[in-house]
Short mmCIF file of C-alpha atoms in Angstrom, two decimals:
data_model
loop_
_atom_site.label_atom_id
_atom_site.label_comp_id
_atom_site.label_asym_id
_atom_site.label_seq_id
_atom_site.Cartn_x
_atom_site.Cartn_y
_atom_site.Cartn_z
CA MET A 8 137.01 90.23 81.17
CA ALA A 9 140.53 91.57 81.73
CA SER A 10 141.34 91.15 78.02
CA ILE A 11 138.49 93.47 77.08
CA PHE A 12 140.00 96.31 79.07
CA HIS A 13 143.47 95.72 77.57
CA SER A 14 142.09 95.71 74.01
CA LEU A 15 139.94 98.76 74.60
CA PRO A 16 142.01 101.23 76.62
CA ALA A 17 139.53 104.02 75.97
CA LEU A 18 136.80 102.03 77.68
CA ARG A 19 139.08 101.40 80.61
CA ARG A 20 139.89 105.09 80.97
CA ALA A 21 136.22 106.01 80.72
CA ALA A 22 135.11 103.51 83.33
CA PRO A 23 135.33 104.54 87.03
CA ARG A 24 138.00 103.07 89.20
CA LEU A 25 135.37 101.04 91.06
CA THR A 26 134.78 98.89 87.98
CA ARG A 27 137.91 96.93 88.85
CA GLU A 28 135.94 95.49 91.76
CA PHE A 29 132.79 94.94 89.69
CA PHE A 30 134.57 93.00 86.93
CA VAL A 31 136.82 90.69 88.93
CA CYS A 32 136.67 87.07 87.76
CA ARG A 33 134.95 84.88 90.36
CA ARG A 34 137.12 81.85 89.50
CA CYS A 35 140.22 83.87 90.17
CA LEU A 36 138.82 84.84 93.55
CA GLN A 37 138.72 81.19 94.61
CA LYS A 38 142.50 80.98 94.17
CA PRO A 39 145.11 82.67 96.38
CA PRO A 40 146.60 85.88 94.95
CA SER A 41 149.44 85.13 92.55
CA SER A 42 150.75 88.62 92.13
CA PRO A 43 151.06 91.75 94.27
CA SER A 44 148.91 93.67 91.86
CA LEU A 45 146.01 91.23 92.22
CA ALA A 46 146.32 91.20 96.01
CA GLN A 47 146.38 94.96 96.05
CA ARG A 48 143.35 95.03 93.81
CA SER A 49 141.50 92.57 96.06
CA LYS A 50 141.92 94.79 99.09
CA GLY A 51 140.09 97.55 97.30
CA THR A 52 142.22 100.62 96.75
CA SER A 53 139.47 102.81 95.36
CA PRO A 54 138.62 105.90 97.40
CA PHE A 55 134.96 104.81 97.46
CA LEU A 56 135.69 101.56 99.29
CA GLN A 57 138.40 103.12 101.46
CA ALA A 58 135.90 105.71 102.70
CA PHE A 59 133.39 103.05 103.77
CA ARG A 60 136.00 100.75 105.30
CA SER A 61 137.62 103.53 107.26
CA ASN A 62 134.26 104.34 108.88
CA SER A 63 133.44 100.73 109.69
CA THR A 64 134.23 99.33 113.14
CA TYR A 65 134.52 95.94 111.57
CA SER A 66 137.26 96.73 109.01
CA THR A 67 139.32 99.08 111.21
CA GLN A 68 140.15 96.22 113.59
CA LEU A 69 141.17 93.77 110.86
CA ASN A 70 144.81 93.13 110.17
CA ARG A 71 146.29 92.14 106.84
CA THR A 72 145.94 88.42 107.52
CA THR A 73 142.25 88.72 108.34
CA ALA A 74 141.70 90.81 105.23
CA GLU A 75 143.26 88.14 103.04
CA THR A 76 141.02 85.51 104.65
CA ILE A 77 137.91 87.54 103.94
CA TRP A 78 139.18 88.19 100.42
CA LYS A 79 139.30 84.46 99.79
CA SER A 80 135.66 83.92 100.83
CA SER A 81 133.85 86.95 99.38
CA THR A 82 133.98 89.60 96.71
CA PRO A 83 134.75 93.23 97.47
CA LEU A 84 131.12 94.11 96.86
CA ALA A 85 130.04 91.50 99.44
CA SER A 86 132.44 93.00 101.99
CA LEU A 87 131.10 96.46 101.24
CA SER A 88 127.50 95.29 101.63
CA LYS A 89 128.31 93.53 104.90
CA SER A 90 129.99 96.62 106.31
CA ILE A 91 127.03 98.82 105.41
CA SER A 92 124.49 96.39 106.88
CA ASP A 93 126.52 96.04 110.09
CA ASN A 94 126.64 99.80 110.50
CA SER A 95 122.89 100.15 109.90
CA ARG A 96 122.05 97.43 112.42
CA ALA A 97 124.31 98.98 115.01
CA ALA A 98 122.69 102.37 114.45
CA ARG A 99 119.21 100.94 114.90
CA ALA A 100 120.22 99.03 118.03
CA SER A 101 121.81 102.05 119.65
CA PHE A 102 118.93 104.41 118.93
CA PHE A 103 116.97 103.25 122.00
CA PRO A 104 118.35 102.41 125.45
CA GLU A 105 118.26 98.87 126.74
CA THR A 106 115.67 99.65 129.43
CA SER A 107 113.03 102.31 129.88
CA ASP A 108 113.04 105.19 132.31
CA LYS A 109 111.19 105.00 135.62
CA VAL A 110 109.15 108.03 134.63
CA VAL A 111 107.62 105.96 131.84
CA ALA A 112 106.53 103.35 134.39
CA TYR A 113 104.84 105.92 136.61
CA TRP A 114 103.12 107.45 133.59
CA LEU A 115 101.85 104.02 132.48
CA LEU A 116 100.49 103.28 135.94
CA GLY A 117 98.79 106.68 136.02
CA SER A 118 97.25 105.99 132.61
CA ALA A 119 96.03 102.62 133.89
CA ALA A 120 94.39 104.35 136.85
CA SER A 121 92.67 106.74 134.44
CA VAL A 122 91.37 103.80 132.39
CA PHE A 123 90.15 102.16 135.59
CA GLY A 124 88.19 105.30 136.40
CA ILE A 125 86.63 105.62 132.96
CA VAL A 126 85.54 101.97 133.05
CA VAL A 127 83.70 102.58 136.33
CA PHE A 128 82.23 105.83 135.04
CA GLY A 129 81.17 104.09 131.84
CA GLY A 130 79.31 101.55 133.92
CA LEU A 131 77.48 104.36 135.70
CA THR A 132 76.61 105.90 132.35
CA ARG A 133 75.05 102.64 131.23
CA LEU A 134 73.23 102.01 134.52
CA THR A 135 71.66 105.50 134.43
CA GLU A 136 70.65 104.92 130.77
CA SER A 137 72.57 108.01 129.70
CA GLY A 138 74.64 106.45 126.94
CA LEU A 139 72.14 107.17 124.15
CA SER A 140 71.57 110.82 125.01
CA ILE A 141 74.14 112.07 122.46
CA THR A 142 73.11 110.85 119.03
CA GLU A 143 76.14 112.07 117.09
CA TRP A 144 79.83 111.36 117.17
CA LYS A 145 82.00 114.47 116.90
CA PRO A 146 85.48 113.65 118.20
CA VAL A 147 86.70 117.26 117.89
CA THR A 148 83.75 119.64 117.89
CA GLY A 149 81.85 117.55 120.43
CA SER A 150 84.36 118.31 123.17
CA LEU A 151 82.25 121.25 124.37
CA PRO A 152 78.66 120.93 125.61
CA PRO A 153 75.83 123.13 124.30
CA SER A 154 76.42 126.73 125.34
CA ASN A 155 72.97 128.33 124.89
CA ALA A 156 69.30 127.51 124.91
CA GLY A 157 69.17 127.04 121.14
CA ASP A 158 71.93 124.44 121.20
CA TRP A 159 70.22 122.57 124.02
CA GLU A 160 66.93 122.51 122.13
CA SER A 161 68.71 121.18 119.06
CA GLU A 162 70.32 118.34 121.03
CA PHE A 163 67.04 117.54 122.74
CA THR A 164 65.25 117.39 119.40
CA LYS A 165 67.79 114.89 118.11
CA TYR A 166 67.30 112.74 121.19
CA GLN A 167 63.52 112.85 120.78
CA SER A 168 63.87 111.03 117.46
CA SER A 169 65.65 108.07 119.10
CA PRO A 170 63.84 104.86 120.07
CA GLU A 171 64.81 105.30 123.71
CA PHE A 172 62.89 108.56 124.02
CA LYS A 173 59.85 107.25 122.18
CA LEU A 174 59.55 104.03 124.17
CA LEU A 175 61.00 104.89 127.59
CA ASN A 176 61.15 108.64 128.11
CA PRO A 177 58.31 110.28 126.16
CA ASN A 178 57.63 112.64 129.07
CA MET A 179 61.22 113.67 129.71
CA THR A 180 61.80 117.40 130.22
CA LEU A 181 64.78 119.43 129.05
CA SER A 182 66.25 119.62 132.56
CA GLU A 183 66.10 115.83 132.89
CA PHE A 184 67.71 115.49 129.49
CA LYS A 185 70.59 117.71 130.58
CA SER A 186 71.42 115.38 133.46
CA ILE A 187 71.84 112.30 131.26
CA TYR A 188 73.52 114.38 128.54
CA TYR A 189 76.22 115.52 130.94
CA MET A 190 76.85 111.92 132.00
CA GLU A 191 77.52 110.77 128.45
CA TRP A 192 79.42 113.95 127.60
CA GLY A 193 81.64 113.47 130.66
CA HIS A 194 82.32 109.87 129.64
CA ARG A 195 83.32 110.91 126.13
CA LEU A 196 85.43 113.80 127.41
CA TRP A 197 87.24 111.44 129.76
CA GLY A 198 87.90 109.15 126.81
CA ARG A 199 89.48 112.02 124.88
CA PHE A 200 91.62 112.81 127.90
CA VAL A 201 92.80 109.21 128.14
CA GLY A 202 93.76 109.25 124.47
CA LEU A 203 95.62 112.56 124.51
CA SER A 204 97.30 111.95 127.87
CA PHE A 205 98.69 108.73 126.46
CA LEU A 206 99.49 109.65 122.87
CA LEU A 207 101.38 112.89 123.49
CA PRO A 208 103.68 111.58 126.24
CA ALA A 209 104.26 108.41 124.22
CA VAL A 210 105.50 110.47 121.28
CA TYR A 211 107.71 112.49 123.62
CA PHE A 212 109.25 109.45 125.32
CA ILE A 213 109.95 107.75 122.01
CA ALA A 214 111.42 110.88 120.44
CA ARG A 215 113.60 111.55 123.49
CA ARG A 216 114.70 107.91 123.66
CA ARG A 217 113.42 107.37 127.18
CA VAL A 218 112.08 103.91 126.33
CA SER A 219 113.58 100.75 124.91
CA GLY A 220 112.87 99.61 121.39
CA ARG A 221 110.43 96.94 122.54
CA MET A 222 108.62 99.35 124.81
CA ALA A 223 108.35 101.89 122.00
CA ALA A 224 106.56 99.31 119.86
CA LYS A 225 104.26 98.47 122.77
CA LEU A 226 103.37 102.13 123.30
CA VAL A 227 102.47 102.45 119.65
CA GLY A 228 100.26 99.37 119.95
CA ILE A 229 98.48 100.68 123.05
CA SER A 230 97.91 104.03 121.33
CA GLY A 231 96.26 102.25 118.43
CA LEU A 232 94.16 100.22 120.86
CA ILE A 233 92.93 103.40 122.53
CA GLY A 234 91.89 104.85 119.18
CA PHE A 235 90.15 101.60 118.30
CA GLN A 236 88.35 101.76 121.64
CA GLY A 237 86.87 105.15 120.74
CA VAL A 238 85.58 103.80 117.44
CA LEU A 239 84.07 100.81 119.25
CA GLY A 240 82.33 103.16 121.67
CA TRP A 241 80.49 105.00 118.91
CA TRP A 242 79.77 101.70 117.12
CA MET A 243 78.15 100.49 120.34
CA VAL A 244 76.07 103.65 120.83
CA LYS A 245 74.98 103.55 117.21
CA SER A 246 73.41 100.12 117.75
CA GLY A 247 70.97 101.63 120.29
CA LEU A 248 69.83 104.44 117.99
CA LYS A 249 68.15 102.08 115.54
CA ASP A 250 65.19 99.88 116.38
CA ASP A 251 66.12 97.20 113.85
CA LEU A 252 68.69 95.64 116.20
CA PHE A 253 66.19 94.63 118.91
CA ALA A 254 62.70 93.20 118.96
CA PRO A 255 59.90 95.67 118.15
CA GLY A 256 58.43 97.17 121.30
CA SER A 257 61.18 95.83 123.57
CA HIS A 258 63.49 97.81 125.80
CA PRO A 259 65.85 99.91 123.63
CA ARG A 260 69.41 98.89 124.36
CA VAL A 261 72.76 98.70 122.69
CA SER A 262 73.99 95.44 121.22
CA GLN A 263 75.37 93.15 123.92
CA TYR A 264 78.08 92.06 121.48
CA ARG A 265 79.28 95.60 120.92
CA LEU A 266 79.01 96.43 124.62
CA THR A 267 81.18 93.43 125.50
CA ALA A 268 83.69 94.32 122.79
CA HIS A 269 83.87 97.89 124.12
CA LEU A 270 84.35 96.63 127.68
CA GLY A 271 86.90 94.01 126.64
CA THR A 272 89.03 96.54 124.78
CA ALA A 273 89.06 98.77 127.85
CA PHE A 274 90.19 95.83 129.98
CA LEU A 275 92.96 95.05 127.50
CA CYS A 276 94.16 98.66 127.51
CA PHE A 277 94.21 98.69 131.29
CA THR A 278 96.04 95.37 131.52
CA ALA A 279 98.67 96.40 128.96
CA MET A 280 99.39 99.67 130.75
CA LEU A 281 99.53 98.03 134.16
CA TRP A 282 101.72 95.11 133.10
CA ASN A 283 104.26 97.21 131.22
CA GLY A 284 104.49 99.77 134.02
CA LEU A 285 105.12 97.05 136.59
CA SER A 286 107.65 95.39 134.30
CA ILE A 287 109.73 98.57 134.01
CA LEU A 288 109.78 99.10 137.78
CA ARG A 289 110.69 95.48 138.36
CA ALA A 290 113.54 95.68 135.86
CA HIS A 291 114.91 98.70 137.69
CA ARG A 292 114.76 96.90 141.03
CA LEU A 293 116.57 93.88 139.62
CA LEU A 294 119.26 95.92 137.89
CA ALA A 295 119.79 98.16 140.92
CA ASP A 296 121.42 95.23 142.76
CA PRO A 297 122.49 92.67 140.15
CA VAL A 298 123.66 90.05 142.64
CA ALA A 299 120.43 90.11 144.65
CA GLY A 300 118.39 90.34 141.45
CA ASP A 301 120.09 87.31 139.93
CA LYS A 302 119.51 85.38 143.15
CA ALA A 303 115.79 86.30 143.16
CA LEU A 304 115.38 85.23 139.55
CA SER A 305 117.18 81.96 140.21
CA ILE A 306 114.57 81.19 142.85
CA LEU A 307 111.73 81.94 140.43
CA ARG A 308 113.32 79.65 137.84
CA ASP A 309 112.87 76.71 140.17
CA PRO A 310 110.81 74.01 138.36
CA SER A 311 108.59 73.71 141.42
CA LEU A 312 107.07 77.13 140.63
CA LYS A 313 106.29 76.33 137.02
CA ILE A 314 102.82 75.00 137.80
CA PHE A 315 102.02 77.97 140.01
CA ARG A 316 103.20 80.45 137.36
CA ARG A 317 101.09 78.86 134.65
CA SER A 318 98.11 78.70 136.99
CA VAL A 319 98.33 82.45 137.59
CA ALA A 320 98.33 83.04 133.83
CA GLY A 321 95.30 80.80 133.44
CA LEU A 322 93.59 82.58 136.33
CA ALA A 323 94.06 85.93 134.58
CA VAL A 324 92.37 84.56 131.47
CA LEU A 325 89.55 83.11 133.59
CA VAL A 326 88.94 86.43 135.36
CA PHE A 327 88.87 88.23 132.02
CA CYS A 328 86.36 85.77 130.55
CA THR A 329 84.16 86.07 133.65
CA ALA A 330 84.16 89.85 133.32
CA MET A 331 83.22 89.59 129.64
CA SER A 332 80.32 87.29 130.51
CA GLY A 333 79.27 90.02 132.93
CA GLY A 334 79.25 92.40 129.96
CA LEU A 335 76.75 90.10 128.23
CA VAL A 336 74.66 90.06 131.40
CA ALA A 337 74.65 93.85 131.49
CA GLY A 338 73.84 94.17 127.80
CA LEU A 339 70.83 91.86 128.08
CA ASP A 340 69.70 93.09 131.54
CA ALA A 341 69.98 89.46 132.59
CA GLY A 342 70.59 90.50 136.17
CA LEU A 343 66.90 91.46 136.53
CA ILE A 344 65.73 87.82 136.36
CA TYR A 345 66.22 84.95 138.80
CA ASN A 346 67.11 87.30 141.65
CA GLU A 347 68.06 84.54 144.04
CA PHE A 348 71.16 82.53 144.82
CA PRO A 349 72.21 79.76 144.46
CA HIS A 350 68.93 78.57 142.96
CA MET A 351 67.41 79.73 139.68
CA GLY A 352 63.72 79.09 140.04
CA LEU A 353 62.92 75.59 141.28
CA GLY A 354 66.43 74.25 140.93
CA LEU A 355 70.04 75.18 140.51
CA THR A 356 69.44 75.73 136.81
CA PRO A 357 66.37 76.61 134.73
CA PRO A 358 64.78 73.92 132.57
CA LYS A 359 66.68 72.84 129.47
CA SER A 360 63.83 73.98 127.23
CA GLU A 361 64.31 77.50 128.57
CA LEU A 362 68.08 77.46 128.33
CA PHE A 363 68.12 76.30 124.70
CA SER A 364 64.97 77.89 123.35
CA ASP A 365 64.00 77.96 119.69
CA PHE A 366 62.89 81.55 120.19
CA TYR A 367 66.43 82.83 119.72
CA SER A 368 67.10 80.88 116.55
CA HIS A 369 67.33 82.81 113.27
CA ARG A 370 67.30 79.75 111.02
CA ALA A 371 64.47 77.47 110.00
CA ASP A 372 66.35 74.32 111.02
CA ASN A 373 67.29 75.77 114.43
CA SER A 374 70.93 74.93 113.81
CA ASP A 375 72.12 78.10 115.54
CA ILE A 376 70.43 77.62 118.93
CA TRP A 377 73.65 76.14 120.37
CA TRP A 378 75.59 79.36 120.03
CA ARG A 379 72.86 82.00 120.02
CA ASN A 380 71.37 80.96 123.35
CA PRO A 381 74.65 81.33 125.31
CA LEU A 382 75.00 84.83 123.85
CA GLU A 383 71.42 86.09 123.52
CA ASN A 384 69.26 84.12 125.98
CA PRO A 385 69.23 86.05 129.31
CA SER A 386 68.59 82.89 131.34
CA LEU A 387 71.55 80.98 129.90
CA VAL A 388 73.77 84.07 129.92
CA GLN A 389 73.17 84.53 133.65
CA LEU A 390 73.78 80.84 134.27
CA ASP A 391 77.05 81.00 132.36
CA HIS A 392 78.13 84.00 134.40
CA ARG A 393 77.32 82.16 137.62
CA ILE A 394 79.31 79.13 136.50
CA LEU A 395 82.32 81.23 135.48
CA ALA A 396 82.20 83.25 138.70
CA THR A 397 82.01 80.10 140.81
CA THR A 398 84.87 78.57 138.83
CA THR A 399 86.97 81.70 139.34
CA PHE A 400 86.33 81.68 143.09
CA SER A 401 87.13 77.97 143.36
CA SER A 402 90.31 78.38 141.29
CA VAL A 403 91.57 81.21 143.46
CA MET A 404 90.96 79.30 146.67
CA ALA A 405 92.58 76.17 145.22
CA LEU A 406 95.62 78.16 144.14
CA TRP A 407 95.85 79.73 147.60
CA ALA A 408 95.64 76.28 149.21
CA TYR A 409 98.42 75.10 146.89
CA THR A 410 100.71 77.88 148.07
CA ARG A 411 99.69 77.28 151.67
CA PHE A 412 99.93 73.50 151.99
CA SER A 413 102.53 72.53 149.41
CA PRO A 414 105.81 72.34 151.36
CA THR A 415 108.01 73.03 148.34
CA VAL A 416 106.05 75.98 147.03
CA ARG A 417 105.52 77.43 150.48
CA LYS A 418 109.27 77.31 151.11
CA ILE A 419 110.55 78.91 147.92
CA LEU A 420 107.69 81.27 147.03
CA PRO A 421 108.84 84.89 147.58
CA ALA A 422 107.13 86.92 150.27
CA THR A 423 105.90 89.46 147.72
CA ALA A 424 104.14 86.68 145.79
CA LYS A 425 102.51 85.43 148.99
CA ARG A 426 101.17 88.90 149.72
CA GLY A 427 99.91 89.14 146.15
CA MET A 428 98.11 85.82 146.54
CA HIS A 429 96.45 87.08 149.71
CA GLY A 430 95.29 90.18 147.83
CA VAL A 431 93.73 88.04 145.11
CA VAL A 432 91.90 85.97 147.73
CA GLY A 433 90.55 89.08 149.42
CA PHE A 434 89.29 90.66 146.23
CA VAL A 435 87.68 87.49 144.90
CA CYS A 436 85.75 87.13 148.17
CA LEU A 437 84.65 90.76 147.96
CA GLN A 438 83.65 90.33 144.32
CA VAL A 439 81.51 87.28 145.09
CA ALA A 440 79.75 89.15 147.89
CA LEU A 441 79.09 92.14 145.62
CA GLY A 442 77.81 89.93 142.81
CA ILE A 443 75.34 88.04 145.01
CA SER A 444 74.15 91.27 146.65
CA THR A 445 73.67 92.95 143.27
CA LEU A 446 71.57 90.02 142.06
CA ILE A 447 69.42 89.69 145.17
CA TYR A 448 68.66 93.42 145.46
CA LEU A 449 67.67 93.78 141.77
CA VAL A 450 70.80 95.56 140.52
CA PRO A 451 70.86 98.78 142.57
CA LEU A 452 73.12 101.45 141.16
CA PRO A 453 75.80 101.53 143.92
CA LEU A 454 76.15 97.76 144.15
CA ALA A 455 76.17 97.24 140.39
CA SER A 456 78.84 99.88 139.91
CA ALA A 457 80.93 98.43 142.75
CA HIS A 458 80.57 94.95 141.24
CA GLN A 459 81.92 96.16 137.91
CA ALA A 460 84.80 97.95 139.62
CA GLY A 461 85.48 94.81 141.65
CA SER A 462 86.00 92.75 138.51
CA LEU A 463 88.70 95.11 137.31
CA ALA A 464 90.24 95.29 140.79
CA LEU A 465 90.42 91.50 140.90
CA LEU A 466 92.10 91.43 137.50
CA THR A 467 94.52 94.08 138.75
CA TRP A 468 95.67 91.93 141.64
CA VAL A 469 96.04 88.87 139.43
CA VAL A 470 98.25 90.90 137.09
CA VAL A 471 100.25 92.19 140.07
CA LEU A 472 100.71 88.63 141.29
CA GLY A 473 101.82 87.55 137.83
CA SER A 474 104.37 90.36 137.62
CA ARG A 475 105.91 89.18 140.88
CA ILE A 476 106.41 85.53 139.93
CA TRP A 477 107.06 85.86 136.20
CA VAL A 478 110.66 85.55 135.02
CA PRO A 479 111.46 88.56 132.82
CA ARG A 480 113.69 87.26 130.02
CA ARG A 481 114.99 90.66 128.99
CA ALA A 482 115.96 91.67 132.53
CA SER A 483 117.51 88.25 133.06
CA ARG A 484 119.66 88.68 129.96
CA LEU A 485 120.79 92.13 131.05
CA LEU A 486 121.65 90.86 134.52
CA ALA A 487 123.65 87.96 133.14
CA GLN A 488 125.54 90.22 130.73
CA HIS A 489 126.24 92.76 133.46
CA LEU A 490 127.54 90.14 135.89
CA GLN A 491 129.67 88.63 133.17
CA THR A 492 131.07 92.05 132.24
CA VAL A 493 131.85 93.66 135.60
CA GLY A 494 132.21 90.51 137.66
CA PRO A 495 130.47 89.53 140.92
CA ALA A 496 132.83 91.61 143.06
CA SER A 497 132.05 94.83 141.22
CA ALA A 498 128.36 93.98 141.00
CA ARG A 499 128.08 93.81 144.77
CA ASN A 500 129.05 97.47 144.96
CA THR A 501 126.15 98.44 142.71
CA ARG A 502 123.42 100.31 144.58
CA PRO A 503 120.12 101.92 143.53
CA GLY A 504 120.84 105.12 141.69
CA ASN A 505 124.31 103.97 140.62
CA PRO A 506 124.74 104.99 136.99
CA THR A 507 126.82 101.93 136.13
CA LEU A 508 123.84 100.24 134.54
CA ARG A 509 122.67 103.31 132.71
CA THR A 510 123.23 103.86 129.05
CA THR A 511 122.59 106.55 126.48
CA ASN A 512 122.66 106.82 122.77
CA ARG A 513 125.36 109.45 123.06
CA SER A 514 127.79 106.88 124.43
CA MET A 515 126.58 104.32 121.83
CA GLY A 516 126.62 101.67 124.52
CA SER A 517 124.39 98.94 125.85
CA VAL A 518 124.40 97.09 129.13
CA GLY A 519 126.72 94.21 128.61
CA ILE A 520 126.13 93.96 124.86
CA PRO A 521 129.26 92.57 123.19
CA ASP A 522 130.51 94.20 120.02
CA THR A 523 131.68 92.48 116.87
CA MET A 524 135.15 91.79 118.26
CA GLY A 525 133.83 90.08 121.37
CA THR A 526 134.55 92.94 123.77
CA SER A 527 131.86 94.55 125.85
CA ARG A 528 130.55 98.01 125.12
CA LEU A 529 129.82 98.66 128.78
CA GLY A 530 132.25 101.46 129.46
CA PRO A 531 133.60 102.81 132.72
CA LEU A 532 131.38 104.54 135.20
CA GLU A 533 132.19 107.99 133.92
CA ASN A 534 131.24 107.12 130.34
CA HIS A 535 127.56 106.64 131.14
CA THR A 536 125.42 109.64 131.92
CA PRO A 537 123.16 109.27 134.98
CA HIS A 538 120.07 110.83 133.44
CA ALA A 539 119.50 108.06 130.93
CA ALA A 540 117.04 105.23 131.30
CA THR A 541 118.02 102.07 133.06
#
């Protein structure tokens, strides 16, 4: 290739200076430089490469010996590509802080409280049979209720064409219609508030770099889940506006599948907000005193707590499944039959012929009775809910007994986890009492609403318990890096509010993150601004 340039000097003069790096023989690169000119050429003397290498942290700290070593193992273009990729990765990593701000945690917990409230209010909307009063879905223009008599008459006329009015409320007056209309309108307005009060602050926190990179991705996911929840809500209401989804002449109701999906998505939104908010606050507490935080995490890493930690995770799944079976009970009005406990009729369970009835089969060979009956047969749905509720209660009491009578677990379990376990026991007992009372008294409105709220309260305490005994890997890594960087003696002087652990994008630093040369980027105390997220 070099002979071509010598034989054609015009081509060499026309080509840019960078072509010397493009047309270097690869075989020659595997040999050590034999002449000063080749060594000089290998280092890249073109202004293009010098500009990139001068801006690279990697190449500025290399001496001539290191440069010759890299020259032996790669081409100049490979070095250029590596420098560019290193700079881009460093820029992406330094865009967000290592940990999120406390304000984000308080906002997430407030959003979780708002979701808790809308779940309870949604249950009241269903219990008062107000959910089908608005027959259209207008996310923007439907934010305001009817403002004059003509608008009210128009909305009432639309409701009169629904199956619910024809079969249940043929004698309803306009004033009665307004009461159920305002219930559904309030529920939808609250849903819009939940969406906007989450989306707008999330955009602000991400744009202002008040959250970590992982938390930013989680906020985007929760925002999408909230939007999906709104779509599910209308999809659920739409199922009750057509009489082809339930038996002719039966009670008009929404699909129990869609109702459970709508309820389950709300529970997931609530759990995600609560868990992430608690995680941020816990990370701040651990990083505020690194020595004490590392000691607390070392206790939680004890193998004796592994069973307890996994049991809490399984308990959270069990509580969620029990609540979803309650959604099926509500969708099928299964709580209005067998209003006694613990018996169901003449025994603990109804007859097998009733539990697995051919009536609910949609196929000629009855091959679908095994999955349709647990989801569509009110008798079996209520029995399943009883079994899951009893299993949840027994699991909670067994887990409490394990923490109480196991000498090892009782000794090393933190006091906060013990208090959390006591809270779970209290709420599961309250939830069982509310469930039995709701069943015996034929689902009165106050008890039914309290029972639904109790399920979410029980899940809340299980999540709180899990946040207290779970080992946060990210916080553990930051603690280890901080202790390794500043040393135990300096870490003992760290107090809450000390800006040592705080980092900003302006300082291009991270807590204890080593750079490419093996030195830490955690600068002195004065190099980190105190307003950034920890």
